[in-house]
Short mmCIF file of C-alpha atoms in Angstrom, two decimals:
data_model
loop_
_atom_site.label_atom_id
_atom_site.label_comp_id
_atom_site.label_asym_id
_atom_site.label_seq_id
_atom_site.Cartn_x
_atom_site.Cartn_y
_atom_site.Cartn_z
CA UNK A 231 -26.12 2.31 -4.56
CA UNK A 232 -29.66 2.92 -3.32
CA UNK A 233 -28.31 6.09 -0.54
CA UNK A 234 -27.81 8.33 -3.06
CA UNK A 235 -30.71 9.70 -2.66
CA UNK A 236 -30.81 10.10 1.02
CA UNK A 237 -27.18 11.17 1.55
CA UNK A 238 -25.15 13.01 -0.62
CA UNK A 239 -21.98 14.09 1.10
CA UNK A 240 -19.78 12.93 3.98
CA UNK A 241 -18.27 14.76 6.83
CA UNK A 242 -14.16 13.66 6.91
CA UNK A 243 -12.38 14.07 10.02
CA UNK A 244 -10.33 17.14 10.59
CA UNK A 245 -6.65 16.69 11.75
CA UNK A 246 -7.20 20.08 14.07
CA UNK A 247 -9.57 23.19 14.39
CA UNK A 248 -6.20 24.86 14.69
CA UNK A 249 -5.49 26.80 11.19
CA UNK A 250 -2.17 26.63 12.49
CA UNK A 251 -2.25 22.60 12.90
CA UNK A 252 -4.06 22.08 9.44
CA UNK A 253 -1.32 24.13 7.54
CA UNK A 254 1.24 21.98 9.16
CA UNK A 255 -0.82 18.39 8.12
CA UNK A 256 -0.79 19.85 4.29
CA UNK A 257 3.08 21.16 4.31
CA UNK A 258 3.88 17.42 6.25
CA UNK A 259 1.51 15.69 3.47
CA UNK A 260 2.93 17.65 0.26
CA UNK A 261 6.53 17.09 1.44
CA UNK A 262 5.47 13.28 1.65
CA UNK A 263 3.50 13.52 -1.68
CA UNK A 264 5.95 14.98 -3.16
CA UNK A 265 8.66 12.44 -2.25
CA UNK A 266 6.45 9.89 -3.72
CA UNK A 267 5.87 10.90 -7.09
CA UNK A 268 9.39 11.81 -7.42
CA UNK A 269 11.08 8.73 -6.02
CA UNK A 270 8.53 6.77 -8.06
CA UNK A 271 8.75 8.65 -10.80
CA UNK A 272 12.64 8.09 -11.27
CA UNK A 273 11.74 4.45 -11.11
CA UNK A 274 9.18 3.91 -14.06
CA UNK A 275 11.19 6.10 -16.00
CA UNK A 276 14.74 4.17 -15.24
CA UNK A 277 13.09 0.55 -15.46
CA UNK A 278 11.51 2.03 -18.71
CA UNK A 279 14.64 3.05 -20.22
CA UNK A 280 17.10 1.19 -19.12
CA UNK A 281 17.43 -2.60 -21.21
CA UNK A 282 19.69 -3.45 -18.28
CA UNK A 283 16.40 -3.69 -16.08
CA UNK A 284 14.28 -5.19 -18.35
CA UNK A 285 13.93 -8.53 -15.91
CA UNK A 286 11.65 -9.39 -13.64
CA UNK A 287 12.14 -7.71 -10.49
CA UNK A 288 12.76 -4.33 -12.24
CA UNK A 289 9.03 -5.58 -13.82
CA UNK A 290 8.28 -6.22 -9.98
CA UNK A 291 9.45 -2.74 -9.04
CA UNK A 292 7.49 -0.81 -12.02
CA UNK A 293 4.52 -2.41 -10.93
CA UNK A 294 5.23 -1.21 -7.41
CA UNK A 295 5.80 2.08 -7.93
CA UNK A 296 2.39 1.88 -10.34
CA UNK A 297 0.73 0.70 -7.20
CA UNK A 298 2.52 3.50 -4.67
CA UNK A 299 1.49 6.49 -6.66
CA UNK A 300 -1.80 5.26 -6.67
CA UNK A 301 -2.64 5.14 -2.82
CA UNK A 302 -0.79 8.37 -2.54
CA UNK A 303 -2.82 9.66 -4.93
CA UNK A 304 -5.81 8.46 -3.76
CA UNK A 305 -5.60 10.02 -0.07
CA UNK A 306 -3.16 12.47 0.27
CA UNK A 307 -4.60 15.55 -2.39
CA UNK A 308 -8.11 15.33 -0.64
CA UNK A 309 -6.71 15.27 2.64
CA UNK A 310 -4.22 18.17 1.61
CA UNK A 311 -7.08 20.45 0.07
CA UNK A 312 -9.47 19.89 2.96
CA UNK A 313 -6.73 21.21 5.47
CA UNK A 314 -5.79 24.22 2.71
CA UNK A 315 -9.09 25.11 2.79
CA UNK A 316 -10.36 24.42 6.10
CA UNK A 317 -13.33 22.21 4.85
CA UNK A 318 -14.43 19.08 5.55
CA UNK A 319 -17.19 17.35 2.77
CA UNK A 320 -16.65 14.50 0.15
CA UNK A 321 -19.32 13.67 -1.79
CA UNK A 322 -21.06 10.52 -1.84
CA UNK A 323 -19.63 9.13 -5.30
CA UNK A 324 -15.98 10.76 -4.46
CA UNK A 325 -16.34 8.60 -1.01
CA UNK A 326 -17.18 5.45 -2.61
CA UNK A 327 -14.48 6.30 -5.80
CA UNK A 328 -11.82 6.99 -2.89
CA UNK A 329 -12.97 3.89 -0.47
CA UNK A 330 -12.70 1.81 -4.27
CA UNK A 331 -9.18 3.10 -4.81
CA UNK A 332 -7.59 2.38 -2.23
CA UNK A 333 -8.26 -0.80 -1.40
CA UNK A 334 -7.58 -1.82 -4.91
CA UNK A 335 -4.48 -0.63 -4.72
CA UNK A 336 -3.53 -1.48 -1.23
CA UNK A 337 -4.51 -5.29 -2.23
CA UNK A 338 -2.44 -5.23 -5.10
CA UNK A 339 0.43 -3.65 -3.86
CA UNK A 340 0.21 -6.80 -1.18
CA UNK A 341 0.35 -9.12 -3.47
CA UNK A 342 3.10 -7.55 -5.54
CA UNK A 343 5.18 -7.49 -2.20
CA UNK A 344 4.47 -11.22 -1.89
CA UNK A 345 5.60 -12.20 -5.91
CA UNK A 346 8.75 -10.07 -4.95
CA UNK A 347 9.32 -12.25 -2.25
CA UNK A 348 9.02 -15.19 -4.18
CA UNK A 349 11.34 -13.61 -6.96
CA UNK A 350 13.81 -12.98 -3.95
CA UNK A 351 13.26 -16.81 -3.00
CA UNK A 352 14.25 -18.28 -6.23
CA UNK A 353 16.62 -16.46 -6.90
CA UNK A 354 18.38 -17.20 -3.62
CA UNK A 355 17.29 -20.65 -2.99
CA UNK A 356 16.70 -22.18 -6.23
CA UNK A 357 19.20 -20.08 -8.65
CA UNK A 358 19.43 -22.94 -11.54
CA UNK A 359 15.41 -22.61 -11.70
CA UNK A 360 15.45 -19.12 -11.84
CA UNK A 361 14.84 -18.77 -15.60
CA UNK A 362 12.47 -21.68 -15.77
CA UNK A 363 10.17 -20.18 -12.43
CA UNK A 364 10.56 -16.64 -13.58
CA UNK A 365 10.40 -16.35 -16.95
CA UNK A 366 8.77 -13.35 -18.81
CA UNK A 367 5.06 -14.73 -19.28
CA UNK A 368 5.04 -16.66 -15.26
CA UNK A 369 5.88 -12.73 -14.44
CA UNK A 370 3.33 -11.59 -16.56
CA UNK A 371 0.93 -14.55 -15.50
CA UNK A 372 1.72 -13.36 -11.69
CA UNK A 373 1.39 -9.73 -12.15
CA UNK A 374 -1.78 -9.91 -14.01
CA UNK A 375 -3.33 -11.71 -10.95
CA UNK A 376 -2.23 -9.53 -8.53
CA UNK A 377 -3.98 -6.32 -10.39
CA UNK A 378 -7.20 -8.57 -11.15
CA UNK A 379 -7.00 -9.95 -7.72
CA UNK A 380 -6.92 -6.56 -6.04
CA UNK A 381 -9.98 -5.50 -8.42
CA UNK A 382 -12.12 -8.18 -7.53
CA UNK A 383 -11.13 -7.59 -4.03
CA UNK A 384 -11.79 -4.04 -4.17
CA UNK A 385 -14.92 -4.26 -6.13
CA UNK A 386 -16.50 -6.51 -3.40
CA UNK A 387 -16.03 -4.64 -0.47
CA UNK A 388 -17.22 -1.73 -2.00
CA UNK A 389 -20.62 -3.06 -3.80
CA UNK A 390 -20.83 -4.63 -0.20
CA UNK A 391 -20.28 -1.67 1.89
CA UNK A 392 -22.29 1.04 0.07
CA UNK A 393 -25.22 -0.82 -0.41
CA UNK A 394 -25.68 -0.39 3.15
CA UNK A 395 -28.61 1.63 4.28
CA UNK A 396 -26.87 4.52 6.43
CA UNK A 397 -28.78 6.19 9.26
CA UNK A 398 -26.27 6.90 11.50
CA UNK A 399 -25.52 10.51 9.98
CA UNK A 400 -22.94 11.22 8.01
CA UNK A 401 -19.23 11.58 9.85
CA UNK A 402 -16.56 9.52 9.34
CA UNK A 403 -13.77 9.58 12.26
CA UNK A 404 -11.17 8.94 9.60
CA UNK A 405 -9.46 11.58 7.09
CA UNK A 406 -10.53 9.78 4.03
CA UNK A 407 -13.32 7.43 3.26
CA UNK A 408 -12.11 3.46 4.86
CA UNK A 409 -14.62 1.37 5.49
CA UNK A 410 -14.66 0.37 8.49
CA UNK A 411 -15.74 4.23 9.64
CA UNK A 412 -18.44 3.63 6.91
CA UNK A 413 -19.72 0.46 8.68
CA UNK A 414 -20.23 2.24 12.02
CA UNK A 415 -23.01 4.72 10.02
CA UNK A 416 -25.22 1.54 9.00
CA UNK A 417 -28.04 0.29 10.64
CA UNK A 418 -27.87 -3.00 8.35
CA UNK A 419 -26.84 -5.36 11.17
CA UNK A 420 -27.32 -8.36 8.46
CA UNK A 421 -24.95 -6.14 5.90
CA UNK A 422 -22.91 -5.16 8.74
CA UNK A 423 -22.15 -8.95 9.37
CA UNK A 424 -21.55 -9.38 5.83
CA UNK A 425 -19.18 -7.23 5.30
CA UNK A 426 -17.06 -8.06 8.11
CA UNK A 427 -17.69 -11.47 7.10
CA UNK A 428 -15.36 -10.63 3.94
CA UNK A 429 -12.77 -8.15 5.63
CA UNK A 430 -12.22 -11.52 7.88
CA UNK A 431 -11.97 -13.41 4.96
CA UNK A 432 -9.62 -11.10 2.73
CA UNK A 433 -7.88 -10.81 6.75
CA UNK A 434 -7.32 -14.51 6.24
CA UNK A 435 -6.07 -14.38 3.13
CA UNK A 436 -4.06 -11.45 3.65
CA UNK A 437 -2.36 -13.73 6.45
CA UNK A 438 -1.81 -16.42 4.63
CA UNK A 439 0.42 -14.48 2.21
CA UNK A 440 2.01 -13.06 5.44
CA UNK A 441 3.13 -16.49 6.37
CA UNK A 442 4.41 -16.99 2.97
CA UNK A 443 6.63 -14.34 2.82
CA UNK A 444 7.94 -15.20 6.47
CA UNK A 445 8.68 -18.93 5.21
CA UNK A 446 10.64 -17.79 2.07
CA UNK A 447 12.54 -14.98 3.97
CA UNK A 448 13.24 -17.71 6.57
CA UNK A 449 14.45 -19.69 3.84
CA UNK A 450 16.39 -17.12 2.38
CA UNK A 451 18.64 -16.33 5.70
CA UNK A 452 19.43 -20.08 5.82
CA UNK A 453 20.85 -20.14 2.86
CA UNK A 454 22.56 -16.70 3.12
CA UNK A 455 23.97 -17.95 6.70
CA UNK A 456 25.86 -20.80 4.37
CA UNK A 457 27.43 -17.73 2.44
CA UNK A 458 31.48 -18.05 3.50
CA UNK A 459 31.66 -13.92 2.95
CA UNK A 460 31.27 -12.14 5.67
CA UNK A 461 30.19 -8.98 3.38
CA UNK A 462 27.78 -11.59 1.24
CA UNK A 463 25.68 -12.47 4.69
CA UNK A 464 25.87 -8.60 5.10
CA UNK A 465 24.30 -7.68 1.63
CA UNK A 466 21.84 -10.25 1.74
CA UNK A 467 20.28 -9.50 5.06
CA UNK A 468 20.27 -5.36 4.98
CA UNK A 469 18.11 -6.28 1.84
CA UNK A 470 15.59 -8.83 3.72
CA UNK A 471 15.23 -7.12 6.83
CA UNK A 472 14.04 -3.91 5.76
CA UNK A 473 11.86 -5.86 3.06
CA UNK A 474 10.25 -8.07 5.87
CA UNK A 475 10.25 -4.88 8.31
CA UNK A 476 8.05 -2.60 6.10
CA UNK A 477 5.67 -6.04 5.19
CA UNK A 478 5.31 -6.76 8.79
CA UNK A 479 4.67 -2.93 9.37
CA UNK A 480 1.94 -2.95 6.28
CA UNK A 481 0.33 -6.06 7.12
CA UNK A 482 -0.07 -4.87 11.06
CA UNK A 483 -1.67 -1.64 10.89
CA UNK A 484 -3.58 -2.92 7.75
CA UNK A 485 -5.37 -5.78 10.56
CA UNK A 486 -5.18 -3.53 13.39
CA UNK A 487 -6.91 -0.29 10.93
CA UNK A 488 -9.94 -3.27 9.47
CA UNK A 489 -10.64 -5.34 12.81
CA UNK A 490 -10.15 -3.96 16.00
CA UNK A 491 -12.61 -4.08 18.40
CA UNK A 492 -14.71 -0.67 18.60
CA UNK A 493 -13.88 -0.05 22.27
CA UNK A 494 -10.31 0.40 21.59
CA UNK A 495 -11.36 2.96 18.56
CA UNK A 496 -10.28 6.84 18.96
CA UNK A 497 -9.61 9.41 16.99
CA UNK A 498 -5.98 9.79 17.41
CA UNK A 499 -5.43 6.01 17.29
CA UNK A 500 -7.49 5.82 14.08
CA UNK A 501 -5.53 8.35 12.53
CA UNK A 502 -1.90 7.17 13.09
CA UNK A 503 -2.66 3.61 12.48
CA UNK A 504 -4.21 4.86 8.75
CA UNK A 505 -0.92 6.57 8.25
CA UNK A 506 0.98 4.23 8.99
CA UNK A 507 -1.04 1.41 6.49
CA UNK A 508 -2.46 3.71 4.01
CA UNK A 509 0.76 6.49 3.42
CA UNK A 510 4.11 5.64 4.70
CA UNK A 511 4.09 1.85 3.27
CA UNK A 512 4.12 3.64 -0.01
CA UNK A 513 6.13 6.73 0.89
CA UNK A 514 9.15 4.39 2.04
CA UNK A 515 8.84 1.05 -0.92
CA UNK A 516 11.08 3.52 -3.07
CA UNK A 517 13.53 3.71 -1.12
CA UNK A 518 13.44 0.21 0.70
CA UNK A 519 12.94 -1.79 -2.57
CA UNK A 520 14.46 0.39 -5.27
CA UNK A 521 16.42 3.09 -4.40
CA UNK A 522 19.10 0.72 -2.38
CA UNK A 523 19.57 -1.75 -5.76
CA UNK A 524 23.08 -1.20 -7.44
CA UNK A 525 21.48 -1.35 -10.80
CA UNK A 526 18.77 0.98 -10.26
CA UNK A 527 20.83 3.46 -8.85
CA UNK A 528 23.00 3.76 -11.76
CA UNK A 529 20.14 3.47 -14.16
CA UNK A 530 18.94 6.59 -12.70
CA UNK A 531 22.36 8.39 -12.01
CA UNK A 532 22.94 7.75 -16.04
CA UNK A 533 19.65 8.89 -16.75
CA UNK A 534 19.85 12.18 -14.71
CA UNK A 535 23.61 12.57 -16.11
CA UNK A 536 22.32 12.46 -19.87
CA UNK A 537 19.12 14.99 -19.21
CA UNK A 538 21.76 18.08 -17.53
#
């Protein structure tokens, strides 16, 4: 990372020159953090101690919540101590660590969403496979790829990105370091190319897992529609839609956050469609994914019970 030398810090935007407006961003963000890690938290600990949820989507879910408290980690305390503090500046190696982070964990939380979907496909569709599709070391196989996947991914764009000469000062219009706001600072137009030749290609592949889950969940209500109960064809789809809802949600903001044009770029746009990708995906898989299973819940009600 030849810049070093040249540029040392970044400039991250502010959410307001209003104290008043900053304080309210950090309460708004530790209520959110906070949320996290504790929804999360209950999770890992439940699927940890629980033999009940030893199978593979409570291995699914652990790996979830894994993935969740890392982009909340990864975004929300900088963004919380810059408004505390009223300050601005990352540093150049924090940038690139935070730019690193969270598209690792963004890609493999992706990809996690999309084995889930398959888990939720067998298991509907193909029930007698189940055990032959899903067994411990396909889930392990699966997983595995996901979180090497999302490294390689992640590794990439970031090599790619910050080997960019930069001479287009130092200010990102973003609240933490995302690439695309690093792209505008190069004067590379060859590396610029590049590296929008690979978020079109991770775009595409991205998309492709979109479809997938689509298909499956397609799949999925046709068979629940064949379910005689009433209160089965309920079940089934107040799990799916809020599953495909949140996916559709991630996936959309992700595109819209990486690839739109510059012209339609602001401020205020910028920062609500980062939210909405990089901090409520993650604030809401807890309760979406987890916190609405039977199991889970009284995993963590017994759990809670035997601490008090």
């Amino acid at each position: 990372m030849s810049n070093i030398s040249s540029l040392n810090q970044f400039l991250l935007l502010a959410f307001s020159e209003r104290r008043e407006l900053q304080l309210l961003h950090f309460w708004f963000f530790l209520a959110i953090s906070l949320a996290a890690l504790l929804a999360n938290g209950l999770i890992l600990s439940a699927v940890a101690c629980d033999h009940h949820l030893h199978t593979p989507m409570g291995f699914f879910l652990l790996n979830l919540s894994l993935t969740d408290l890392g982009c909340i980690c990864t975004t929300i305390p900088k963004a919380m101590h810059n408004s505390l503090w009223d300050i601005r500046t990352i540093s150049y190696h924090g940038c690139a660590a935070q730019a690193f982070l969270l598209v690792f964990f963004i890609g493999t939380e992706f990809s996690l969403l999309t084995i889930m979907c398959y888990d939720r496909y067998v298991a509907i569709c193909k029930p007698l496979h189940y055990g032959t599709l899903l067994g411990s070391r396909a889930c392990a196989h699966m997983t595995a790829a996901a979180w090497a996947t999302g490294f390689l991914n992640a590794l990439l764009h970031t090599a790619s990105t910050f080997s960019l000469p930069l001479c287009q000062g130092n200010a990102l219009g973003q609240f933490f370091c995302e690439i695309p706001h690093i792209l505008k600072l190069s004067c590379s137009h060859s590396g610029y190319l590049r590296e929008i030749g690979l978020l079109m290609f991770s775009t595409c592949l991205g998309f492709g897992c979109f479809i997938f889950i689509v298909f499956s969940y397609v799949q999925i209500f046709r068979a629940v529609l064949r379910i005689p109960s009433q209160q089965g064809q309920h079940k089934a789809f107040s799990t799916c839609l809020p599953h495909l809802a949140v996916v559709s949600l991630f996936v959309s903001t992700a595109i819209i956050a990486y690839l739109k044009a510059p012209s339609i770029s602001s401020p205020s746009l910028d920062l609500v469609v980062s939210v909405l990708y990089s901090v409520m995906p993650p604030a809401l898989n807890p309760f979406i994914y987890s916190l609405r299973n039977q199991e889970l819940k009284d995993a963590i009600r017994k759990m809670m019970t035997g601490c008090f």
